[in-house]
mmCIF file of C-alpha atoms and ligand atoms in Angstrom:
data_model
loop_
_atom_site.group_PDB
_atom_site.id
_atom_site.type_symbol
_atom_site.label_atom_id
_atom_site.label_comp_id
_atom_site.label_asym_id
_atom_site.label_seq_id
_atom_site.Cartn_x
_atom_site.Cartn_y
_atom_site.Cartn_z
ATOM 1 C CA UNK A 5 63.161 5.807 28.691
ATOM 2 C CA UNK A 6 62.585 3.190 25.980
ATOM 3 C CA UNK A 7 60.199 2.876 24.071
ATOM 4 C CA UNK A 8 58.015 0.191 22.360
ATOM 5 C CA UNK A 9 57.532 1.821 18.606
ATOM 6 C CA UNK A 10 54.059 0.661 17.471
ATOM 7 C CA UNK A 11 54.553 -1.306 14.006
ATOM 8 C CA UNK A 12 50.990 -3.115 13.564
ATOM 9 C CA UNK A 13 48.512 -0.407 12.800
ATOM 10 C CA UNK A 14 47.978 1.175 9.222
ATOM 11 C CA UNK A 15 45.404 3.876 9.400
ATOM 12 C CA UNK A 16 44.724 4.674 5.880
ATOM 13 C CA UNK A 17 41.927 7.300 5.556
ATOM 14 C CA UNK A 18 40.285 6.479 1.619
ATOM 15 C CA UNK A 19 38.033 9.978 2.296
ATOM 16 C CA UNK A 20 37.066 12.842 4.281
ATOM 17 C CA UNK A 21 33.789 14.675 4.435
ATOM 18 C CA UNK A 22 34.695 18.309 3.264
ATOM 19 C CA UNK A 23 31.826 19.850 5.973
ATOM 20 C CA UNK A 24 32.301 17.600 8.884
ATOM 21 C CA UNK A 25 35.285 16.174 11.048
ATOM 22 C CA UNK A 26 34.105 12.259 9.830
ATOM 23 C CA UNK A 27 35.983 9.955 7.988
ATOM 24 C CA UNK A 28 36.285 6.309 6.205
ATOM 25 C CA UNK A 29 39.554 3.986 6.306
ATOM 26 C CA UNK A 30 40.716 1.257 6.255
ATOM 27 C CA UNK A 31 42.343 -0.072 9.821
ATOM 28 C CA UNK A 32 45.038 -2.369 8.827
ATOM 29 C CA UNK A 33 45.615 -4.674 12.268
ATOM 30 C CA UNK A 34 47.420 -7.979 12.101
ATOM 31 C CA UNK A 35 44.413 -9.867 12.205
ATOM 32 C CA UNK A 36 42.055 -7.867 10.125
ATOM 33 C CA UNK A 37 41.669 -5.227 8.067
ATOM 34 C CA UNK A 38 38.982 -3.140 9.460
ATOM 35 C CA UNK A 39 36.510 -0.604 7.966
ATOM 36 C CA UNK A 40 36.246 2.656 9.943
ATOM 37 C CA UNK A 41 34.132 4.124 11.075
ATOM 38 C CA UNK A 42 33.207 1.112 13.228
ATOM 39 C CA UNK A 43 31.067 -0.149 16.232
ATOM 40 C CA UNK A 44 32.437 -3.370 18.004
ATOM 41 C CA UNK A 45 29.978 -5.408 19.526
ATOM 42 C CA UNK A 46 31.089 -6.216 23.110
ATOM 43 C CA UNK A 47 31.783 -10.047 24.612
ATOM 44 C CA UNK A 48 33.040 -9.964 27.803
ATOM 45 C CA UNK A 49 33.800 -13.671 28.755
ATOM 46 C CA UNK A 50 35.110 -14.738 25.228
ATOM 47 C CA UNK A 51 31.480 -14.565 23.400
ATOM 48 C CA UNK A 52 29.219 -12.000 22.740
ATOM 49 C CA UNK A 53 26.088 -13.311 24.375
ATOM 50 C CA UNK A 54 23.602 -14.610 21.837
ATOM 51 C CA UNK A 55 25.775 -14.553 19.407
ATOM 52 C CA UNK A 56 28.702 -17.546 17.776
ATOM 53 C CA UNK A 57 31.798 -16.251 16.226
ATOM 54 C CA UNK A 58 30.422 -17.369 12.490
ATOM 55 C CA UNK A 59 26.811 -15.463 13.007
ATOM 56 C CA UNK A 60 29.361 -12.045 13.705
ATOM 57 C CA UNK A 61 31.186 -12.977 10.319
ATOM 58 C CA UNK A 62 28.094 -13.222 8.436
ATOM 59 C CA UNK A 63 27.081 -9.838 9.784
ATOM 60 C CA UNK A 64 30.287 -8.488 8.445
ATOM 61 C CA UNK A 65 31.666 -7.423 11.871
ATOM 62 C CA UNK A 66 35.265 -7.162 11.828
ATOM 63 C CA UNK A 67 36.086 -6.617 15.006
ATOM 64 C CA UNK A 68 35.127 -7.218 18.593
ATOM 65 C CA UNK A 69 35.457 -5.991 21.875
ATOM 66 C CA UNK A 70 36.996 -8.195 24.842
ATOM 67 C CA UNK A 71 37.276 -7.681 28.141
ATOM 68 C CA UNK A 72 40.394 -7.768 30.749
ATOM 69 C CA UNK A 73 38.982 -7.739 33.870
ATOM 70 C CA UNK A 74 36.486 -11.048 33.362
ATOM 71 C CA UNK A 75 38.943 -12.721 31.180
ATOM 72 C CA UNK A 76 41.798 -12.473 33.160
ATOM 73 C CA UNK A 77 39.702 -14.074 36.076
ATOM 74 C CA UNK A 78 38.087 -17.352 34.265
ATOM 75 C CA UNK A 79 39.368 -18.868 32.066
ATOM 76 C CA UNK A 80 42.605 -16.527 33.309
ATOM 77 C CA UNK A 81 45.703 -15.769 31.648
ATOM 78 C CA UNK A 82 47.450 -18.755 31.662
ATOM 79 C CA UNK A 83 44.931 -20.977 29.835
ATOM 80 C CA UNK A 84 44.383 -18.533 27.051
ATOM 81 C CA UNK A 85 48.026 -17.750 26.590
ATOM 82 C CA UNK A 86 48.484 -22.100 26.726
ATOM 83 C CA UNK A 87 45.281 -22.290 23.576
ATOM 84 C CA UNK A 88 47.047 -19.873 21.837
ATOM 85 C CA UNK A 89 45.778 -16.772 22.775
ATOM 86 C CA UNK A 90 41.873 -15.721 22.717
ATOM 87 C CA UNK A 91 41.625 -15.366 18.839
ATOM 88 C CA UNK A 92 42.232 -19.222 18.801
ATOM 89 C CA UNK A 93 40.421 -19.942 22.100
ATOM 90 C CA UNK A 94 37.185 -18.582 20.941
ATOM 91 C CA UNK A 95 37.816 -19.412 17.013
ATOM 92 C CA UNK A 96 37.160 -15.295 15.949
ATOM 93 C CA UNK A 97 40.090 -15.198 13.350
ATOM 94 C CA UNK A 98 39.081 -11.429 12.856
ATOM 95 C CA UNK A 99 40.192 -8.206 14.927
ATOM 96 C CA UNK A 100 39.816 -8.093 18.932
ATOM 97 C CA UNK A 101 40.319 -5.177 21.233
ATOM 98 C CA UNK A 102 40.737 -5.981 24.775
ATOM 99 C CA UNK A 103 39.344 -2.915 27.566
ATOM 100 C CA UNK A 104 41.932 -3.126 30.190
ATOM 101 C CA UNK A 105 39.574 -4.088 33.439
ATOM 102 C CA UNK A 106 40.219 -0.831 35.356
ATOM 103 C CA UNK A 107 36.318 0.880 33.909
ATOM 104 C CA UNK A 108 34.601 -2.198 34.351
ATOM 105 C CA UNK A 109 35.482 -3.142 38.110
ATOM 106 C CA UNK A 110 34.932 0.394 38.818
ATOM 107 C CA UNK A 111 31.668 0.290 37.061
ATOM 108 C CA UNK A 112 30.743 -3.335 38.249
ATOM 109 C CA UNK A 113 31.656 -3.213 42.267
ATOM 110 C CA UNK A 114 31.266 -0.259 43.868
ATOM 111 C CA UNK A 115 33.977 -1.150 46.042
ATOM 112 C CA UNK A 116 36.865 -0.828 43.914
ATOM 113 C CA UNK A 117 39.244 1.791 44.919
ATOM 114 C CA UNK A 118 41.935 3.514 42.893
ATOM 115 C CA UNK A 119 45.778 3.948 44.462
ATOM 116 C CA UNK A 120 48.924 4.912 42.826
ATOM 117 C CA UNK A 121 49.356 1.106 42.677
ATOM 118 C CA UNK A 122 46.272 0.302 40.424
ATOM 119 C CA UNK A 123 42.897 -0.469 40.872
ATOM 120 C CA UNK A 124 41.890 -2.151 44.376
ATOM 121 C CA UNK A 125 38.975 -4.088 44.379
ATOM 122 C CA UNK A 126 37.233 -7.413 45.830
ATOM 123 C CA UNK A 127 36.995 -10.562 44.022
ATOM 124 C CA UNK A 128 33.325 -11.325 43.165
ATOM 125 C CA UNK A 129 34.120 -14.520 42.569
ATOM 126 C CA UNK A 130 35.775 -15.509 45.853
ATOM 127 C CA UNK A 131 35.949 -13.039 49.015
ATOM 128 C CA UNK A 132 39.674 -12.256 48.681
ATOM 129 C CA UNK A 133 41.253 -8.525 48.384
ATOM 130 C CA UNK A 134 42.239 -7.907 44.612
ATOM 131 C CA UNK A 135 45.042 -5.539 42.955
ATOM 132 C CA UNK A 136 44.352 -4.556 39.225
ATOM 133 C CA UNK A 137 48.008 -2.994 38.332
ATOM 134 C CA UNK A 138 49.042 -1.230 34.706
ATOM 135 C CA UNK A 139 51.478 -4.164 34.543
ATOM 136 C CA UNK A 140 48.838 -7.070 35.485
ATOM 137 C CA UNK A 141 46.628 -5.387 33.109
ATOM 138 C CA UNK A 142 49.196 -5.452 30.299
ATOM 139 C CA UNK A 143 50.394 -8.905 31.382
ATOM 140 C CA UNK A 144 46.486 -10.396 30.681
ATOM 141 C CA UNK A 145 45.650 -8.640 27.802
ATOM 142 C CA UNK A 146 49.575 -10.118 26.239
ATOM 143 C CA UNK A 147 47.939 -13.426 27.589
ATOM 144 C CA UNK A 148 44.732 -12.433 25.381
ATOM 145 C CA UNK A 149 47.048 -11.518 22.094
ATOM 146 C CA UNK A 150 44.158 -8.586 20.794
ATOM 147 C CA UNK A 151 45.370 -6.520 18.000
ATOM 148 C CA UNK A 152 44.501 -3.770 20.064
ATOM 149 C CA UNK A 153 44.797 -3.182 23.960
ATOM 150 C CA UNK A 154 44.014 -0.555 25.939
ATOM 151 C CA UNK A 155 46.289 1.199 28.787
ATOM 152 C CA UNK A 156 44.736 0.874 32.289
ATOM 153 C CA UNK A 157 42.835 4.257 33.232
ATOM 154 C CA UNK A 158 41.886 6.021 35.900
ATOM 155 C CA UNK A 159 38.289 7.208 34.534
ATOM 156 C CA UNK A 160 37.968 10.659 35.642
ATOM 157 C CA UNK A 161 33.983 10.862 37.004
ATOM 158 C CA UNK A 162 32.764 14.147 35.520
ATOM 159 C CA UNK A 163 32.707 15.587 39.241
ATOM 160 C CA UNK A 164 36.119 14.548 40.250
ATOM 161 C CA UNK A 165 38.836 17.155 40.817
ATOM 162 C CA UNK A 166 42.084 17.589 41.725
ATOM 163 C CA UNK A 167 44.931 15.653 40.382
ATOM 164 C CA UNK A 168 44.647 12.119 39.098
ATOM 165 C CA UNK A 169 47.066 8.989 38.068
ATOM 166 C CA UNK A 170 47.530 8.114 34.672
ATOM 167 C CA UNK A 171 49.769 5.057 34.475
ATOM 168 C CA UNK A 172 49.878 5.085 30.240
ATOM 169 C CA UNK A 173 54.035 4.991 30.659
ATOM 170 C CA UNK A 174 53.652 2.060 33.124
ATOM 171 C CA UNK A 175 51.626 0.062 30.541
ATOM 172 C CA UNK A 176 53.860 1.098 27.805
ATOM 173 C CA UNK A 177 56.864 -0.236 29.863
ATOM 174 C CA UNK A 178 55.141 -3.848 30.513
ATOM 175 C CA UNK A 179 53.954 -4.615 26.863
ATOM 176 C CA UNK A 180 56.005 -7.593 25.605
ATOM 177 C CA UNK A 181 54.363 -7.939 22.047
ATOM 178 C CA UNK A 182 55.013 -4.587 20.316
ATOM 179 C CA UNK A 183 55.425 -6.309 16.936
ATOM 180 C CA UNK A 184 51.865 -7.791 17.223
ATOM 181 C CA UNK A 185 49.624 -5.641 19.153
ATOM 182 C CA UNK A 186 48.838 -2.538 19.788
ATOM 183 C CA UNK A 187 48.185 -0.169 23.003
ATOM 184 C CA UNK A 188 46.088 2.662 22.589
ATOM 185 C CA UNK A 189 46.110 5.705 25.446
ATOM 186 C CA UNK A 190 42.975 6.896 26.938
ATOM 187 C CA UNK A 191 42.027 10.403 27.061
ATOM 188 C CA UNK A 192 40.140 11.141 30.450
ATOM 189 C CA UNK A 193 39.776 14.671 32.270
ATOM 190 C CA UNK A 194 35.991 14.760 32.730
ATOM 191 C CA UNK A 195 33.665 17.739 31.566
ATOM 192 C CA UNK A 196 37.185 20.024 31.931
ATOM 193 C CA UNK A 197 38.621 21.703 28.802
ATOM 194 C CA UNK A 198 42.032 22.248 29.939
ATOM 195 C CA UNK A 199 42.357 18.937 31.554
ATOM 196 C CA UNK A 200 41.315 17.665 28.265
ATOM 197 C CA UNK A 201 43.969 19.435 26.541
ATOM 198 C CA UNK A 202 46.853 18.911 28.975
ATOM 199 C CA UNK A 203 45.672 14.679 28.858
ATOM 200 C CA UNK A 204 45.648 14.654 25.046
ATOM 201 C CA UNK A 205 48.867 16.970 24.989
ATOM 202 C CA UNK A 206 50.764 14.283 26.800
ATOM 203 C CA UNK A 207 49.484 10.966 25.292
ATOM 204 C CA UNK A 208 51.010 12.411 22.020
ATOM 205 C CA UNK A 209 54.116 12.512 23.447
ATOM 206 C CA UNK A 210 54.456 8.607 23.886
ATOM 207 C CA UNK A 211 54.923 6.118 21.002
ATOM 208 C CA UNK A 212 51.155 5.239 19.926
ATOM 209 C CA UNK A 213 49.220 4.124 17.148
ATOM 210 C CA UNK A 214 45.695 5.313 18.389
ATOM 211 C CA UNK A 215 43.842 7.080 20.723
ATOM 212 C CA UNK A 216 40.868 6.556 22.612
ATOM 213 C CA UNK A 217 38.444 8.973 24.673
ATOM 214 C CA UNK A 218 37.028 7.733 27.798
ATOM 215 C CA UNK A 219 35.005 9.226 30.788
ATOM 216 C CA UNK A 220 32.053 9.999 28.430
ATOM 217 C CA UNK A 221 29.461 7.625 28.653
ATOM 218 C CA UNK A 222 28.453 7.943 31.774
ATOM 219 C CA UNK A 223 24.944 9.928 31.530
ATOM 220 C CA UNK A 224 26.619 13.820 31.586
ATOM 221 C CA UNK A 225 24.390 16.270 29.168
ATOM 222 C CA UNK A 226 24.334 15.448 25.282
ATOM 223 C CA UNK A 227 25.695 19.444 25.129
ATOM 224 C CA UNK A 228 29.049 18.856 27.176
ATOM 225 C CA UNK A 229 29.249 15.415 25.975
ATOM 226 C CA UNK A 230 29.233 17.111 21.985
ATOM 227 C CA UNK A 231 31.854 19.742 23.536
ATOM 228 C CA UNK A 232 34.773 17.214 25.286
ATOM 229 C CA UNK A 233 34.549 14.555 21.857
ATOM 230 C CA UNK A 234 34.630 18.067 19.833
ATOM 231 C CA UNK A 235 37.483 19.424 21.363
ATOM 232 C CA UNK A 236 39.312 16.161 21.467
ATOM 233 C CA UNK A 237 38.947 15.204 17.689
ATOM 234 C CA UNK A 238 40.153 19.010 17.436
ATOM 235 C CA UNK A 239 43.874 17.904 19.311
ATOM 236 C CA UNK A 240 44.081 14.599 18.888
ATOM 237 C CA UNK A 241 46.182 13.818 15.349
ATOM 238 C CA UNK A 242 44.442 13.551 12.445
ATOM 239 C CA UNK A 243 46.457 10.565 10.964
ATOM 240 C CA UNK A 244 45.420 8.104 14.311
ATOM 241 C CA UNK A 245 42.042 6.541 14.691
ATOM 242 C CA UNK A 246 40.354 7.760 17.131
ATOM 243 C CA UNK A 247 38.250 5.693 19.633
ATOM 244 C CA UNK A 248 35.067 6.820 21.635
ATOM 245 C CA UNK A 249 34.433 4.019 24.288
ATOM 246 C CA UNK A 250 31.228 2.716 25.708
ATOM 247 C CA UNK A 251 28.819 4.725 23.011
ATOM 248 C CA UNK A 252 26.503 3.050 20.722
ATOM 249 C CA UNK A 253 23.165 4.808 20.471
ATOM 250 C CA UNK A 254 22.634 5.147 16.888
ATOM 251 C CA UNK A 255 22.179 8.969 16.860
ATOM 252 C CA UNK A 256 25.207 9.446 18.959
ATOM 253 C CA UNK A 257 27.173 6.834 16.231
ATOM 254 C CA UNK A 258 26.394 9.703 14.153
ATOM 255 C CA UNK A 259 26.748 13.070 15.783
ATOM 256 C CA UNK A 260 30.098 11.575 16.875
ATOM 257 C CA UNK A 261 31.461 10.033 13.298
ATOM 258 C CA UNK A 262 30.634 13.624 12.500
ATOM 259 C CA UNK A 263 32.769 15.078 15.149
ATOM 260 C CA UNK A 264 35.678 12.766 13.626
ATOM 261 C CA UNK A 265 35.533 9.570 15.723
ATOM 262 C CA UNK A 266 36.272 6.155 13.990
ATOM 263 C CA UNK A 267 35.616 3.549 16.726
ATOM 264 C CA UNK A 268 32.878 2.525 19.003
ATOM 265 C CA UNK A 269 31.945 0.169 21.361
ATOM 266 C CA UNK A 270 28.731 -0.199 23.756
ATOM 267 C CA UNK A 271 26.829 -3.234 25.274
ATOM 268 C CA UNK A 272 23.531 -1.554 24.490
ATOM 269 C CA UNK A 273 22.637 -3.476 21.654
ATOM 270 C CA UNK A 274 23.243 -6.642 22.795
ATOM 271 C CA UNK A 275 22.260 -6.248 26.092
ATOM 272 C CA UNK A 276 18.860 -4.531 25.731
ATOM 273 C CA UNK A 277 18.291 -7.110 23.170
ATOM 274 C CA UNK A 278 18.243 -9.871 26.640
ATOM 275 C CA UNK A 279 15.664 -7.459 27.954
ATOM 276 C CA UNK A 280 13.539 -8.189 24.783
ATOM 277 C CA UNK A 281 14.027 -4.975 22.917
ATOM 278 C CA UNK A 282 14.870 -4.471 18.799
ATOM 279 C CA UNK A 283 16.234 -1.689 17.541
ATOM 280 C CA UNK A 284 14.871 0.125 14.305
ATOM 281 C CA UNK A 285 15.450 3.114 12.735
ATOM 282 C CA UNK A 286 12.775 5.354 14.474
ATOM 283 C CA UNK A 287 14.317 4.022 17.761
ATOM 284 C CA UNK A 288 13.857 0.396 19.815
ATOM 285 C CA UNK A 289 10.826 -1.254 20.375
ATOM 286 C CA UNK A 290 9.948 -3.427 23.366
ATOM 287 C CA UNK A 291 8.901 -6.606 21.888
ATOM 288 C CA UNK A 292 7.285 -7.665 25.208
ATOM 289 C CA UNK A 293 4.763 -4.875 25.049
ATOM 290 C CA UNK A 294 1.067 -6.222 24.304
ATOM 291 C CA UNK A 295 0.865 -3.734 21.394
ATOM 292 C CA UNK A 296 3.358 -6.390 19.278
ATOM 293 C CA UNK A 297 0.929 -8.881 19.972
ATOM 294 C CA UNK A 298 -0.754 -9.172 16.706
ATOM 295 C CA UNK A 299 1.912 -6.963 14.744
ATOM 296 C CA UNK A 300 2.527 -9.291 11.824
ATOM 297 C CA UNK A 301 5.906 -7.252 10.243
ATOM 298 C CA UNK A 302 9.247 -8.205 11.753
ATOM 299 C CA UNK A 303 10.856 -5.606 13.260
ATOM 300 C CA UNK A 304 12.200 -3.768 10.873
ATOM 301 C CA UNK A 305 10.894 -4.047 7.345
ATOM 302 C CA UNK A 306 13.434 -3.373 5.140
ATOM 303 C CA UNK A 307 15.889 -5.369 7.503
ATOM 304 C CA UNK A 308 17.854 -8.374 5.606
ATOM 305 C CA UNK A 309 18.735 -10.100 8.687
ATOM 306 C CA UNK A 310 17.710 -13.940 9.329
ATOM 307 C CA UNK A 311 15.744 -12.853 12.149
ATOM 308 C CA UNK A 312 13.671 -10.462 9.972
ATOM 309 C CA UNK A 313 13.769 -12.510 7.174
ATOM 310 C CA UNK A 314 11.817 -15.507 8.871
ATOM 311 C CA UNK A 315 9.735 -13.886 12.345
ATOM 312 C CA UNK A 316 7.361 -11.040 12.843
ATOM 313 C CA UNK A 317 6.886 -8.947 15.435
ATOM 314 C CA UNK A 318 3.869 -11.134 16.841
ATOM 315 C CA UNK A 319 6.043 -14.163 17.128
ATOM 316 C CA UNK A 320 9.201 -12.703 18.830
ATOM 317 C CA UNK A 321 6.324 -11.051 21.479
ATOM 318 C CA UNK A 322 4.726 -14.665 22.425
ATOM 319 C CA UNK A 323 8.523 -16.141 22.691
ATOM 320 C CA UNK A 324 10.094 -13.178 24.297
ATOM 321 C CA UNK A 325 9.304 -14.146 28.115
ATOM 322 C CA UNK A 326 9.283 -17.825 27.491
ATOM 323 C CA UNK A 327 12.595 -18.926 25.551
ATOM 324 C CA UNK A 328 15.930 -17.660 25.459
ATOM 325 C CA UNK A 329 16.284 -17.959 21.836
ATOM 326 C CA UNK A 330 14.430 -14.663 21.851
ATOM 327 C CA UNK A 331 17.436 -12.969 22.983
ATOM 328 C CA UNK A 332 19.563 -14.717 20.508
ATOM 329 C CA UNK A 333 17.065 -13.719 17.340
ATOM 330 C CA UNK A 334 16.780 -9.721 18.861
ATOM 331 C CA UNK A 335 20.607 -9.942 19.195
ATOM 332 C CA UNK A 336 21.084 -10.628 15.563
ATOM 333 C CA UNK A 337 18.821 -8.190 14.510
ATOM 334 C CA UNK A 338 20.557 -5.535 16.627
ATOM 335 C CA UNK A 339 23.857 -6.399 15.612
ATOM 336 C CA UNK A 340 22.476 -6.671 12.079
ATOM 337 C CA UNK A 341 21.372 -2.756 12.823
ATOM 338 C CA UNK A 342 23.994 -1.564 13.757
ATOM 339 C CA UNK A 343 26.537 -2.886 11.497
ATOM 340 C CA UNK A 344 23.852 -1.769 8.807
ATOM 341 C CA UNK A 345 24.060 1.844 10.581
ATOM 342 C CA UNK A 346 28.207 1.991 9.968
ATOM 343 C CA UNK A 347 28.285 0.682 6.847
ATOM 344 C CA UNK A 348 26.004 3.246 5.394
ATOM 345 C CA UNK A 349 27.843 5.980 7.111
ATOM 346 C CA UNK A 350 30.704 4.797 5.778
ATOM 347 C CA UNK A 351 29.156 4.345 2.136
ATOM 348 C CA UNK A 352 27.887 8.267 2.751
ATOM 349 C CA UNK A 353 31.553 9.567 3.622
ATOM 350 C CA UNK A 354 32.641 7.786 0.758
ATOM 351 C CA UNK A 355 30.093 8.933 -1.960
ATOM 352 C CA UNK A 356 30.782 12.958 -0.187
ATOM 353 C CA UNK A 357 27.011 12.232 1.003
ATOM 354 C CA UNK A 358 27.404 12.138 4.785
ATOM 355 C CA UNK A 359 25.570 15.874 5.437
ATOM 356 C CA UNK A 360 22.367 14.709 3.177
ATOM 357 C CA UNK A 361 22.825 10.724 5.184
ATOM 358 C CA UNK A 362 23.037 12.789 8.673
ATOM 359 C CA UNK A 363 19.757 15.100 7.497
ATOM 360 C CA UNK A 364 17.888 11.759 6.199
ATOM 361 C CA UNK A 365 19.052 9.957 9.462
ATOM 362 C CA UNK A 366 17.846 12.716 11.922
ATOM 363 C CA UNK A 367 14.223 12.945 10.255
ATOM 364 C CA UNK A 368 13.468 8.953 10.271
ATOM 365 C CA UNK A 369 14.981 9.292 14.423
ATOM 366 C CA UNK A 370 13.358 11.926 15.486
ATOM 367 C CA UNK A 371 10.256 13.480 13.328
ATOM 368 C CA UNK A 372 8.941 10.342 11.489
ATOM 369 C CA UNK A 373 8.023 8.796 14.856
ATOM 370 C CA UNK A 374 5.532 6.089 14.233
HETATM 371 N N1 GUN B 7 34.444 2.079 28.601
HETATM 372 C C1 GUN B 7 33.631 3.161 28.586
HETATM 373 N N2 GUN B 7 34.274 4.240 29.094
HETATM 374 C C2 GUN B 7 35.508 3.839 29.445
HETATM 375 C C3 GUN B 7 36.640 4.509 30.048
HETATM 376 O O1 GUN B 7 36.623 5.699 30.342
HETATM 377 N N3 GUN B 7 37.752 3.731 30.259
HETATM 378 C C4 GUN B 7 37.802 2.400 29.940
HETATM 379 N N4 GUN B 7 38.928 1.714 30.187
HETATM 380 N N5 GUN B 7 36.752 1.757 29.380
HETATM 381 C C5 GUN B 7 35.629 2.473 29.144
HETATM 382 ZN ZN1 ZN B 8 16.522 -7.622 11.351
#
């Protein structure tokens, strides 16, 4: 079988914590060079709601996630592929990651079904009977041009047994841009060890630059959820980032950068910012509570973002129900957060801190509670 070698990722680890699994590189990708480990904020139809292209560069984010399944349906394949590809569409010159559809239709309508074909659903956007194949999948996210893409999965529900499809070789086969982008694998196999094990076995067996561990964010106990990303970061190689998807509570960001993971990605903080929430470092705060009402700080005191740096607390709370803009000012604050969040982790690894920045981290999450 041939091939497709993988020449567009440089994962160059600069240091490694010498009493944990984590980790600081740099990612080399052709459009970026990103600083591990890293959370990508997620914008599904070409934007991250809230939030323009120039606000992410200001906030230092150097990559973002995309998504398949909604892109591939409006504006579509053709169109992007026509601009230029989405990097030019949406004018983010920086890194983009592309999920390949398969998690979110499963996740979004209920009635998608998974055959040895690919991933059967209904159009939400007209009534008609849908097939999401590996080589569809592959054929958008080409369209797309992300420096990463991601092989179409069949995400394991931590119930589900018996045997399953993975069609990684499939996607392999149908990628036309080797020389530009990358496809990572996806580890599934539920709350099972050895299914783990045997996944992970045979995804290093194919030509890959990176790995990424899926199935997990889906509610399961924080004990076996510790236990699968443990034991994956344990076979997985060293010398490949390694990419945790949908997870971006902070604490997780950093139980999980201890258990060796370098990427993340999770609509939390942008979405709960739309329901009117900010995040801050002894958890989020519901700006639409009558308790904010008179609270003259901004959300987070020590916060350098333009949303802290100009509104309090008290202001947010009387626009929060009346004016979208709201949203857009608790997005940047949240994105602000949690860009702060990895680049102090990072700064930790690097400085052979992380155990005292994990200790410090824990106290201000979960004894300092205000
Ligand atoms: N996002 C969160 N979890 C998953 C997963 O298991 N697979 C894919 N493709 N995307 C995800
Ligand atoms: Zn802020």
């Amino acid at each position: 079988m041939e091939t497709h070698a993988n020449k567009c990722l440089q994962f160059n680890i600069i240091k490694e914590c010498s009493v944990s699994k984590a980790r600081t590189s740099f990612m080399v990708l052709p459009h970026y060079t990103v600083k591990t480990p890293v959370f990508m904020p997620v914008g599904t139809q070409g934007t991250l709601k809230g939030l323009l292209p120039e606000q992410l560069e200001a906030l230092d984010c150097h990559i973002i996630l995309g998504n398949t399944y909604h892109l591939g349906t409006r504006p579509g394949p053709e169109l992007i592929k026509k601009a230029g590809g989405l990097h030019k569409f949406m004018g983010w010159n920086r890194a983009l990651l592309t999920d390949s559809g398969g998690f979110q239709m499963v996740s979004l309508l209920s009635l998608a079904e998974i055959t040895e074909e690919g991933v059967k659903f209904e159009s939400p956007y007209g009534g008609s009977n849908c097939m999401l194949s590996p080589e569809e999948s592959i054929h958008i996210q080409n369209a797309i041009g992300a420096d990463i893409m991601m092989q179409l999965d069949d995400v394991v529900k931590t119930t589900t047994t018996g045997p399953r499809i993975n069609w990684v070789d499939r996607c392999i086969e149908a990628h036309q841009n080797p020389e530009t982008q990358n496809i990572f694998p996806i580890v599934q196999g539920g709350l099972d060890n050895e299914l783990r094990i045997k996944c992970i076995k045979a995804l290093m067996e194919r030509d890959v630059n990176g790995f990424a561990i899926g199935g997990l964010s889906g509610g399961e106990a924080k004990t076996s959820f510790w236990r699968i990303v443990n034991l994956c970061t344990d076979y997985l190689p060293k010398d490949n980032p390694r990419y945790l998807m949908g997870v971006g509570f902070a604490s997780d960001l950093v139980v999980c950068v201890a258990l060796g993971i370098d990427m993340f990605d999770c609509v939390f903080p942008t979405r709960t910012a739309r329901f009117g929430c900010g995040l801050t470092e002894s958890g989020q705060i519901n700006l639409k509570k009558q308790a904010y009402q008179c609270d003259y700080r901004p959300i987070e005191e020590h916060c350098d973002c333009s949303t802290c740096q100009r509104y309090t607390r008290a202001y947010l709370h009387s626009i929060v129900t009346v004016d979208t803009v709201a949203c857009h000012l608790l997005t940047v604050h949240n994105i602000s957060f949690q860009m702060r969040l990895m680049k102090s982790i990072q700064k930790s690894i690097e400085e052979d801190e992380f155990p005292e920045f994990v200790r410090d981290f824990m106290r201000k999450c979960f004894v300092n509670k205000e």
